[in-house]
Structure formats: C-alpha cells, structure tokens
mmCIF file of C-alpha atoms in Angstrom:
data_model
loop_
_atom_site.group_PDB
_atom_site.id
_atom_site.type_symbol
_atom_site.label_atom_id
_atom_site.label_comp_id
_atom_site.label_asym_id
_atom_site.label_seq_id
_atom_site.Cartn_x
_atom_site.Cartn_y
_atom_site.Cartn_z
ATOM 1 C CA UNK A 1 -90.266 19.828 -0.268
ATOM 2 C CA UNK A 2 -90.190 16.354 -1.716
ATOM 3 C CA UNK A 3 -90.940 17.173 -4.623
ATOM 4 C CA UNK A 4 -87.680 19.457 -4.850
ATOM 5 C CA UNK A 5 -85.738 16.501 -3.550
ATOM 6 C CA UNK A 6 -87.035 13.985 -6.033
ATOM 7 C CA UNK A 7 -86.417 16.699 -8.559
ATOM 8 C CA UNK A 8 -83.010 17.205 -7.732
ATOM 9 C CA UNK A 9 -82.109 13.152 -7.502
ATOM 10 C CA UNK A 10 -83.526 12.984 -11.263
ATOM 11 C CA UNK A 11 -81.728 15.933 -12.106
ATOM 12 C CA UNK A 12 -78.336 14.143 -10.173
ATOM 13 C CA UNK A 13 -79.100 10.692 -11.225
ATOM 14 C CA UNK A 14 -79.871 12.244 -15.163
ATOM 15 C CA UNK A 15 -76.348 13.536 -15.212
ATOM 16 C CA UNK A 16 -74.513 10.330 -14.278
ATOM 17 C CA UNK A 17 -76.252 8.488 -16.771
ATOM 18 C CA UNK A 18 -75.279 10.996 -19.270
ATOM 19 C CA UNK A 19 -71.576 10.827 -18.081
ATOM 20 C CA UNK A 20 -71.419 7.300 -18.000
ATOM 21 C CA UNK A 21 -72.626 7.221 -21.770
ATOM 22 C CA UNK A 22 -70.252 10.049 -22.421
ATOM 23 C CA UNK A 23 -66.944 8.189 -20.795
ATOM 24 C CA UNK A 24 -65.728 7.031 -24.404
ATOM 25 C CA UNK A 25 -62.477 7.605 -23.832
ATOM 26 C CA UNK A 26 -60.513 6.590 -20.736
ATOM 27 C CA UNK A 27 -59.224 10.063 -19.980
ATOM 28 C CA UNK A 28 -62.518 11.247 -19.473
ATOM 29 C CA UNK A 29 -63.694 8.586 -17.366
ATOM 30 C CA UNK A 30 -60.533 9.435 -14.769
ATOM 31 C CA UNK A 31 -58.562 5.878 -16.068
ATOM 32 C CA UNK A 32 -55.843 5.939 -18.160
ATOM 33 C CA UNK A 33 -54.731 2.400 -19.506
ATOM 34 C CA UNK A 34 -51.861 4.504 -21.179
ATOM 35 C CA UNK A 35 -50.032 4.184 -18.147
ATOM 36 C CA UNK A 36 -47.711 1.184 -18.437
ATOM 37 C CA UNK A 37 -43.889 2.266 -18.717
ATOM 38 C CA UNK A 38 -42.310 2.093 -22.255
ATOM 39 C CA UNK A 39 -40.386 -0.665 -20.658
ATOM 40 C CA UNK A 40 -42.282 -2.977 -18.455
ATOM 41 C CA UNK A 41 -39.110 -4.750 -17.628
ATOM 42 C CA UNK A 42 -37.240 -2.011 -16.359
ATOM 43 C CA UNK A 43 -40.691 -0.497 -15.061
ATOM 44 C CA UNK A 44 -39.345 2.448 -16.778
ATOM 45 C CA UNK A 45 -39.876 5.135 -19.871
ATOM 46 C CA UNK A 46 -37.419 5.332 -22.684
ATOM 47 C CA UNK A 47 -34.750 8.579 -21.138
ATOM 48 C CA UNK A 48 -35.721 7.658 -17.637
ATOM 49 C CA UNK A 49 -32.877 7.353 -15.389
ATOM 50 C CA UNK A 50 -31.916 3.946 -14.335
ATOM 51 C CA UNK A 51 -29.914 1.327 -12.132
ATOM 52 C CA UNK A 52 -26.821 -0.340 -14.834
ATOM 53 C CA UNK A 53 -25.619 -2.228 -12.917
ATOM 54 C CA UNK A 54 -27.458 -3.333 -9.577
ATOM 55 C CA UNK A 55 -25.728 -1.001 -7.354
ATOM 56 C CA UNK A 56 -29.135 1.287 -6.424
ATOM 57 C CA UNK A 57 -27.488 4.386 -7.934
ATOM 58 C CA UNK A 58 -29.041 5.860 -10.924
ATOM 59 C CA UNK A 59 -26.121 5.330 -12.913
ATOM 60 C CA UNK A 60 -27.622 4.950 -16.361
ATOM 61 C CA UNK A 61 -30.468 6.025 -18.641
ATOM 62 C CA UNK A 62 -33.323 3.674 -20.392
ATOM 63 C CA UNK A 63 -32.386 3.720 -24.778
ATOM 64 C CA UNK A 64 -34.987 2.951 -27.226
ATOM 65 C CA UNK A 65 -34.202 -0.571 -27.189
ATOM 66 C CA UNK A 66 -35.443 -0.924 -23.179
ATOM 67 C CA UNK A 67 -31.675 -1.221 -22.085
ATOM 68 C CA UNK A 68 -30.383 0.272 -19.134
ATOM 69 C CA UNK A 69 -27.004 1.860 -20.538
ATOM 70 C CA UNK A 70 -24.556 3.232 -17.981
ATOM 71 C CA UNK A 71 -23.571 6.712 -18.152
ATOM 72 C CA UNK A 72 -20.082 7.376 -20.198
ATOM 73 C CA UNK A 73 -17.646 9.337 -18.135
ATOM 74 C CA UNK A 74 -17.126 12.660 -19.727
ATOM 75 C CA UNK A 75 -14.020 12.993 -21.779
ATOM 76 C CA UNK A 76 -13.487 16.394 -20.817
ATOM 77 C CA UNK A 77 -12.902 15.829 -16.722
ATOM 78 C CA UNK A 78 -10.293 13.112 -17.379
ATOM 79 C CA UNK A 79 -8.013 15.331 -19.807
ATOM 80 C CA UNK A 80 -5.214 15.248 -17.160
ATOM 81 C CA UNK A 81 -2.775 12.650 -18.207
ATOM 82 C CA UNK A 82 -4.104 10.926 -21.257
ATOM 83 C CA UNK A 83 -4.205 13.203 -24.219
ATOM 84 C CA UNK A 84 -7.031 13.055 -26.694
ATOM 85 C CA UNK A 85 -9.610 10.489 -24.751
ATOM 86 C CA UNK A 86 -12.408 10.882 -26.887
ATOM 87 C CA UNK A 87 -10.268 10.375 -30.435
ATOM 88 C CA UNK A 88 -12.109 13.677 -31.770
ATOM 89 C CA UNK A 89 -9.121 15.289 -32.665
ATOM 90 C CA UNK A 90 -7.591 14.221 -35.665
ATOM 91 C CA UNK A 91 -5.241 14.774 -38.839
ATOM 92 C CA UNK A 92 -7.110 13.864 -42.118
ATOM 93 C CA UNK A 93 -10.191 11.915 -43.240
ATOM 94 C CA UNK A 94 -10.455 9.034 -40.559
ATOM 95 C CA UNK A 95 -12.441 7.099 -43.397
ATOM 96 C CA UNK A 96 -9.905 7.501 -45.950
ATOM 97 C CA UNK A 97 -8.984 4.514 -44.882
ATOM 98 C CA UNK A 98 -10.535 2.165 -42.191
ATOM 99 C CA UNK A 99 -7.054 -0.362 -41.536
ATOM 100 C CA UNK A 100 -3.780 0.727 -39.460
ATOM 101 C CA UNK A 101 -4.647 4.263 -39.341
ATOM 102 C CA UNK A 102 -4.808 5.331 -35.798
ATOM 103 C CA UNK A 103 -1.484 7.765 -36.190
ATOM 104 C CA UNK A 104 -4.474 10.100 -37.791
ATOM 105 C CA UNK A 105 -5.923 10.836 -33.518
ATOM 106 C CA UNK A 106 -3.534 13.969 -32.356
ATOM 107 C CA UNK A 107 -1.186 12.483 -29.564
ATOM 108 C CA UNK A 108 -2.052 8.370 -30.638
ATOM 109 C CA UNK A 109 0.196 6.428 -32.502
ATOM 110 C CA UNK A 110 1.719 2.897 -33.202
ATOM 111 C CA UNK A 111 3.396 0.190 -31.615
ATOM 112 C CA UNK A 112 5.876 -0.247 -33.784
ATOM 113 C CA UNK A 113 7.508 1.201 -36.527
ATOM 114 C CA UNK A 114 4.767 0.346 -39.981
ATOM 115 C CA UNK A 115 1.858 -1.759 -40.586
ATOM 116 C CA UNK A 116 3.779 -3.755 -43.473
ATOM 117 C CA UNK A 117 4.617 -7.344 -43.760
ATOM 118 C CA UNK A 118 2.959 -9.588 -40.692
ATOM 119 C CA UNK A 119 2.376 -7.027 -37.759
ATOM 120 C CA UNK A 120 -0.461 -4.385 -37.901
ATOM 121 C CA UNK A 121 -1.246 -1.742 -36.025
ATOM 122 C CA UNK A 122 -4.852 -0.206 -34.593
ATOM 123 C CA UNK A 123 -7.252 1.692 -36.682
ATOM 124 C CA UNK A 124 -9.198 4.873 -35.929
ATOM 125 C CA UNK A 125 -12.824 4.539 -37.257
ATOM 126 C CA UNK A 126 -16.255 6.816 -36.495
ATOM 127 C CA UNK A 127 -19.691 6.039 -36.558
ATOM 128 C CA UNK A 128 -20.268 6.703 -40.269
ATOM 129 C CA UNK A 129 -17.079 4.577 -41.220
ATOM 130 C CA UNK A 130 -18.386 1.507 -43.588
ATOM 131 C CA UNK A 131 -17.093 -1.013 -42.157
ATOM 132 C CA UNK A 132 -15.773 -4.770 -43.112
ATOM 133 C CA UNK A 133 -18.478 -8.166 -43.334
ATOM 134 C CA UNK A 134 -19.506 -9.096 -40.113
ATOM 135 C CA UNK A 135 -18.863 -5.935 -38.148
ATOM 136 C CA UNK A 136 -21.406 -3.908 -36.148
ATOM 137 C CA UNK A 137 -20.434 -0.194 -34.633
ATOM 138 C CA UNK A 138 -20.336 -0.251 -31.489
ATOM 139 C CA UNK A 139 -23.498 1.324 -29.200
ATOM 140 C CA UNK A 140 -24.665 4.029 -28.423
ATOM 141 C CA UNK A 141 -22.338 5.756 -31.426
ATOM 142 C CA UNK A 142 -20.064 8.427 -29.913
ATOM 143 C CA UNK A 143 -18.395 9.435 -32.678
ATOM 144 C CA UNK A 144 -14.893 8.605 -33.544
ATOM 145 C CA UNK A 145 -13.304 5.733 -31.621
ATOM 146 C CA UNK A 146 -10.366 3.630 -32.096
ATOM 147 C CA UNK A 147 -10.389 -0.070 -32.857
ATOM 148 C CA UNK A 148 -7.938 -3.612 -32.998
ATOM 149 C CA UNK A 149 -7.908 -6.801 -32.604
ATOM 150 C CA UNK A 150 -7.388 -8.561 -29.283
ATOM 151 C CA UNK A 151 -6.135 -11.912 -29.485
ATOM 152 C CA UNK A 152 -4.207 -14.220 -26.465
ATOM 153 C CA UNK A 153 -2.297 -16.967 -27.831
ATOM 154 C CA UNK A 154 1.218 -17.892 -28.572
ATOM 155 C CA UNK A 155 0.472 -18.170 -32.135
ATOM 156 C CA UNK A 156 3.652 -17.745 -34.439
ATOM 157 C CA UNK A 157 2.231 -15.107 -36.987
ATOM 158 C CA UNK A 158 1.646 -11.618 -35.405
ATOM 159 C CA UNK A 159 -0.667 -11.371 -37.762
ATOM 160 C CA UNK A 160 -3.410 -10.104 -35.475
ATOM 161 C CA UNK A 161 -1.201 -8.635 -32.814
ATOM 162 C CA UNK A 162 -2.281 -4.571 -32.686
ATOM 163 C CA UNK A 163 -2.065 -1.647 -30.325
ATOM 164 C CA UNK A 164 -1.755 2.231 -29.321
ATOM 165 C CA UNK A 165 -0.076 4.370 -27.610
ATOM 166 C CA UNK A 166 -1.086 7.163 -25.980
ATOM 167 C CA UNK A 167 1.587 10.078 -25.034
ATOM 168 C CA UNK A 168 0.950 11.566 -21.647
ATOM 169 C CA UNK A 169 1.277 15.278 -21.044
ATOM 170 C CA UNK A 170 3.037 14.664 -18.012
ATOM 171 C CA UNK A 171 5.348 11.873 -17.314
ATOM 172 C CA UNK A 172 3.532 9.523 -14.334
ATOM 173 C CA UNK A 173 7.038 9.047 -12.057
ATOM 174 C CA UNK A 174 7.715 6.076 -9.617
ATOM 175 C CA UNK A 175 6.527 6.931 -5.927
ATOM 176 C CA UNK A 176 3.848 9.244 -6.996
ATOM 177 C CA UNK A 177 0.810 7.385 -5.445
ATOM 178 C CA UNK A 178 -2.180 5.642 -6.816
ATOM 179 C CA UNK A 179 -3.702 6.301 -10.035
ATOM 180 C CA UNK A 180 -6.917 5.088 -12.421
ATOM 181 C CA UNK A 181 -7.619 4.727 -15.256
ATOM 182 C CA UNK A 182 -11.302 3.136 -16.851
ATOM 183 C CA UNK A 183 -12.372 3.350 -20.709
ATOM 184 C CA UNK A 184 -15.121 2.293 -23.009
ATOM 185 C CA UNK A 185 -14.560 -0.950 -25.203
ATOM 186 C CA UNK A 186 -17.179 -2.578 -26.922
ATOM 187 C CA UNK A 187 -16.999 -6.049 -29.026
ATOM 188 C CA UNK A 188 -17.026 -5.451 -33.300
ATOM 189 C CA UNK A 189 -16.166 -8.417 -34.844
ATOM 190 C CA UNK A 190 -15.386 -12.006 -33.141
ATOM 191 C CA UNK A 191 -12.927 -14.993 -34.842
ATOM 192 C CA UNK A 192 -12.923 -17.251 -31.788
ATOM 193 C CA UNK A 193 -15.597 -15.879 -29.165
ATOM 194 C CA UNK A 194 -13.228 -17.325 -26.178
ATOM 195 C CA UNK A 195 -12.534 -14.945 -23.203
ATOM 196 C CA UNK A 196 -9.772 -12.130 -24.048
ATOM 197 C CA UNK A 197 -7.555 -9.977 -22.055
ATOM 198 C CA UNK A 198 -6.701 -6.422 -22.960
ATOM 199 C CA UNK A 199 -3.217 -5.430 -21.521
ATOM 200 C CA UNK A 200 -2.255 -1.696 -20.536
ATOM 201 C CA UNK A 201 0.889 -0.756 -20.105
ATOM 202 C CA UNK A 202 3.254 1.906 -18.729
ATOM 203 C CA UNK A 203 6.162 2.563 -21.272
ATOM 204 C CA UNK A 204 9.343 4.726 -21.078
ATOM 205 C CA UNK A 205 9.541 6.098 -24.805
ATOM 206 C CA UNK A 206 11.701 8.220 -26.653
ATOM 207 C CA UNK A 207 13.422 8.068 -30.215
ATOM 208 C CA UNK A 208 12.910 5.434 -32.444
ATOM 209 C CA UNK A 209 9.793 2.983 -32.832
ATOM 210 C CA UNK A 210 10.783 -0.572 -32.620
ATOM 211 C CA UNK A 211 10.815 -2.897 -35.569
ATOM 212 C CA UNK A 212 7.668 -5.364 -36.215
ATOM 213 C CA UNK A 213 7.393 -8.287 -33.850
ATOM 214 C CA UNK A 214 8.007 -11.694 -34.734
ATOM 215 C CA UNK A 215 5.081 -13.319 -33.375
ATOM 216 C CA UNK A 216 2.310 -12.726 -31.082
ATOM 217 C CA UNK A 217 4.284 -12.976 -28.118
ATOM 218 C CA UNK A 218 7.903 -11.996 -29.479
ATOM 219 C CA UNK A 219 9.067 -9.986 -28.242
ATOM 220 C CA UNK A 220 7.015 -9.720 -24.868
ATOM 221 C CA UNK A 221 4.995 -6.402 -24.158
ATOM 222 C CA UNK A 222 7.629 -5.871 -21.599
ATOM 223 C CA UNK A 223 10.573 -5.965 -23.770
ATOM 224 C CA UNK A 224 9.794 -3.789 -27.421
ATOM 225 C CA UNK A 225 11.044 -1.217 -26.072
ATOM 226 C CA UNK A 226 14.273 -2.855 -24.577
ATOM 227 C CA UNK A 227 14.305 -4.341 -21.000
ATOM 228 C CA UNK A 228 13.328 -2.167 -18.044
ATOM 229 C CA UNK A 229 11.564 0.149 -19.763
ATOM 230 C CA UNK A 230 7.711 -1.094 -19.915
ATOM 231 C CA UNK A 231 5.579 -1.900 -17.188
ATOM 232 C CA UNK A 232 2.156 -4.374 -16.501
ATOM 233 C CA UNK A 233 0.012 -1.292 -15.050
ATOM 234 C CA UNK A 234 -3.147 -3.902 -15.152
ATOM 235 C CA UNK A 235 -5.104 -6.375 -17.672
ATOM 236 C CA UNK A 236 -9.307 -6.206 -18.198
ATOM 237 C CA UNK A 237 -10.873 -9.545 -19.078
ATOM 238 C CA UNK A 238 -13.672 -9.391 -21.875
ATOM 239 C CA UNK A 239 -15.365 -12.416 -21.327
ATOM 240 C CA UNK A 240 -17.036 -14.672 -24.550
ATOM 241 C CA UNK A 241 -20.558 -13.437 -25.692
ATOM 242 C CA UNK A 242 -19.983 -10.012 -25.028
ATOM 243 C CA UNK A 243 -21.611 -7.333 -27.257
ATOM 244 C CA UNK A 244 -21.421 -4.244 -28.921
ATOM 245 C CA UNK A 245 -22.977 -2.380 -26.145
ATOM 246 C CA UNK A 246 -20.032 -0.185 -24.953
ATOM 247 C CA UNK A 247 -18.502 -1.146 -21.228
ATOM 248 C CA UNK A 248 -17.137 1.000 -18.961
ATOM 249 C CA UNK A 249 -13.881 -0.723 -17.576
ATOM 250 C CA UNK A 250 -11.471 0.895 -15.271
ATOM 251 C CA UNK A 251 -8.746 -0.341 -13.224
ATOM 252 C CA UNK A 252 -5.715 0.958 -10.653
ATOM 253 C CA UNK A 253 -2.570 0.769 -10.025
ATOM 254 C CA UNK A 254 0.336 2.174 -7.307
ATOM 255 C CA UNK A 255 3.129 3.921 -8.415
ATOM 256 C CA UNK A 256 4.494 3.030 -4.629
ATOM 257 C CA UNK A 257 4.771 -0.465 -5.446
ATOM 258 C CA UNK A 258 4.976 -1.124 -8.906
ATOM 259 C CA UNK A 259 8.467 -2.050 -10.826
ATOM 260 C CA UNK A 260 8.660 1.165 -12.743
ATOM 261 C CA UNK A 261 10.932 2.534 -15.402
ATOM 262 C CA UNK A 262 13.508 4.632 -13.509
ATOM 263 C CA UNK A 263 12.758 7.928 -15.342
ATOM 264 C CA UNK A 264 9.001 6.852 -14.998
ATOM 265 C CA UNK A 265 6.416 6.452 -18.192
ATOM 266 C CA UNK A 266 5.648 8.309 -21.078
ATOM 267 C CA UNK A 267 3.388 6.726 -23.187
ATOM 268 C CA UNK A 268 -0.081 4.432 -22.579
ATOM 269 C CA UNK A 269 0.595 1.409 -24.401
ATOM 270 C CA UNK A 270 -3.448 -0.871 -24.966
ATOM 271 C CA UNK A 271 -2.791 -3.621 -26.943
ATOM 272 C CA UNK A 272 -3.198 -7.718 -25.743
ATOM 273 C CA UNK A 273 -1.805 -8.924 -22.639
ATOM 274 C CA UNK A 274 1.306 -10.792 -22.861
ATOM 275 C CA UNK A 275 -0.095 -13.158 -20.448
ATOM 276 C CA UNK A 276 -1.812 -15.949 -22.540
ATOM 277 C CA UNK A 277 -5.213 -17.476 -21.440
ATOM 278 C CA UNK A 278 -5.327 -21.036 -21.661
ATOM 279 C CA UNK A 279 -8.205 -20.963 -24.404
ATOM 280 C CA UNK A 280 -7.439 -18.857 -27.608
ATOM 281 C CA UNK A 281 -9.388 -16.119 -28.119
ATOM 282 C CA UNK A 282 -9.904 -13.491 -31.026
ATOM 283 C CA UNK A 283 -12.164 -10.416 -30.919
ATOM 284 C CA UNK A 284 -12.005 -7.027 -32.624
ATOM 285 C CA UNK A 285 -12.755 -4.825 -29.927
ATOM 286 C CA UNK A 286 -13.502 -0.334 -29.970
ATOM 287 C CA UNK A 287 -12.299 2.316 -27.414
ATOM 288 C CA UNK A 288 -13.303 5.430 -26.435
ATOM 289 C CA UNK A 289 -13.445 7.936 -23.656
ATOM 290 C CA UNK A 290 -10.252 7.266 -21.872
ATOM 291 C CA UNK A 291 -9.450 8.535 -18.349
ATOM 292 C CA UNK A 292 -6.355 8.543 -16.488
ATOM 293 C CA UNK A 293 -6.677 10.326 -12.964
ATOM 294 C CA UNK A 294 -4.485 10.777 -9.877
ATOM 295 C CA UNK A 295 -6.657 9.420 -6.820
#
C-alpha cells in the first residue's frame, strides 16, 4: 500500500512539474495579463458604453481615441417641426463649392437676400469637403453638416455676420405650450478663441428676403424682418477652448409666455446672438442633427 501511494505522489508531483515548465504562455497558466481595458482611464474597451457626462447614465460610447462621446440624438425621431435635421437632403454637389452655399440643404436657406458685397451667409459642407487652412472637420464625421461663423461684437463690417433658416412644417403658434429644441455644434476654425453665443430665433416669414445688413448688429436679429415679427427663443454659450468634438446643446422655451409674432413663427433662424458679450469673440462653428419637439 505505500508503495502505491508514493507511486501515485511521484506520478502527481511529476505532472506539476511538467505543467509548471509547460505554462509558457499566460493563458495556459490560468493568468491573463491581457486584461487591462483599452482605456485605463475610462476603465473601459474601445465601443464600450460609457458615462459623457457624469450623470451615471450610460449615455455615451468609448472612440478609438479613449473619449467618452455622448450619444447623438437620432435625426429621424425629431422630424416634427424642423425640416431636414441631419442636412442629408440636398440640391447639387455640396462641394461644388464650400462658401455661402447652404440654400443647397432641402428646406434651409439664407438670412438675407445674397452673399455679395459685406454680409455672407452659412455654408453646407460634408465630411469629405476640403476644407480652408486651419480648419479641422468636426468629430465623429456624420456626414453633411452645415457651418458659419459666430462672432459677438458690435463691429461695423458684417463681414462675419452668417446664419440659416430653417422652415418649419408646421407653424409653432403663441399659447401652444413648451417646446425644445437641442443640436450638435462643434468648433472648426477660431479668430479670437473668446466665449461666443449662438442665438436662435423664432421668425414670422413670408415674401421677400431682406437686404444685407449694415453691420454686425444692424439691423438687430429682432428687426430684419421688420418689427414684431422675430423672437429671442434662447442663446447657447460656447465657451473659449472648445473643440471639434461635436456637443449636444439643447434648450426650451414657452410659447405661454414668450412675446410672439401674432400669426406665430415660421422659420428657425441660428445665426449670433444680438446680445454682445463683453469680450469679442470669433469662431467658425458646424451643426447637425437638429431637433425641435413639443414637450
């Protein structure tokens, strides 16, 4: 009988020795070192979901470059009032031309009546659009987008004063509740990397486009289109240093309370705010994936 037991504890201690010797690699030895997340900071893989932006939710998903990138809303669900969110349905070559070109996005258009002389207007570009020195598309691509410059001064030259509108499929009318709207903008180009304000506006439109404004602030957002017929439906700061990673941005606004247009409003109008920050600021700044819902 001991014999059979010593037998069996060389036998037992023979073939640990041999695995030992054997454990080369660490998957055989039961330890993987391969283990640690793509991201250590994030303590995530690349396509994992993730937190964007400290709330707990997994809002977002981990890109190659270990950023946590919140989750676009889909075009497609926000199709109510805003025609055309996602800038995917155009007229024509959008690179044809890369300046003043946003008429080319079915139901988008100007400001004003051309792009000549001072004034300009916004420009509809898409990821493969080659773009001027010193801009960078805007991330992660999504196809086509629109872009302009934002600027808040009260500079004389409207040089840099741009904007779209958007018609609405259904006229938003005073008294009709509460309503939001949030978008994607992401930073291109920068002149003066001060804080800027993006102004959105309701506007009562029909007929003809008004002529090319003066200056940056004349005539005032509230008046191209003659008095009473615009109004401030809310403003998003984008703050100096801010990137080309695309931002969701949304904000409200109460039909109950708001000075409206009699007849109600037409048209989105995105261009600056008329209300002027009290440093100057210049960026050139992308949209995409508008949404306009009743709440």
């Amino acid at each position: 009988m001991k014999n059979i037991i010593s037998n069996f504890k060389t036998i037992g201690l023979s073939f640990l020795a041999i695995m030992i010797l054997s454990c080369d690699g660490d998957e055989v030895c039961g330890y993987t070192g391969d283990n640690d997340p793509d991201c250590p900071n994030l303590e995530a893989n690349i396509g994992d979901d993730c937190d964007s932006n400290g709330d707990t939710l997994l809002d977002g998903t981990v890109n190659e470059f270990c950023e946590c990138i919140g989750e676009m809303m889909p075009p497609v669900a926000c199709d109510d009032f805003m025609q055309n969110v996602d800038f995917e349905v155009v007229t024509g070559d959008v690179n044809a031309s890369i300046d003043q070109d946003i008429n080319l996005a079915t139901s988008w258009g100007p400001l004003w009546g051309s792009g000549s002389g001072s004034a300009s207007l916004a420009d509809l570009w898409n990821s493969s659009s080659t773009l001027p020195g010193g801009f960078v598309q805007p991330t992660p691509s999504s196809g086509n987008y629109a872009g302009m410059w934002i600027e808040n001064s009260n500079a004389a030259s409207p040089s840099f004063r741009e904007g779209m509108f958007n018609q609405l499929s259904t006229s938003i009318l005073p008294s009709t509740g509460s309503y939001v709207m949030s978008f994607n903008h992401a930073v291109m180009g920068i002149t003066v990397n001060n804080d800027v304000k993006i102004g959105v506006y309701g506007v009562n439109f029909s007929g003809t486009l008004p002529p090319n404004p003066t200056s940056m602030q004349t005539p005032s957002n509230l008046d191209l289109y003659g008095p009473g017929n615009s109004v401030l439906l809310g403003e998003i700061l984008v703050p100096a240093g801010s990137s080309n990673t695309y931002t969701t941005a949304s904000l409200s606004f109460d039909t109950n309370s708001l000075t409206m247009p009699a007849a109600g409003f037409t048209h989105i109008m995105i261009t600056h705010s008329h209300i002027v920050l009290p440093d100057f600021g210049r960026m050139f700044i992308a949209f995409d994936d508008y949404c306009l819902i009743s709440e």
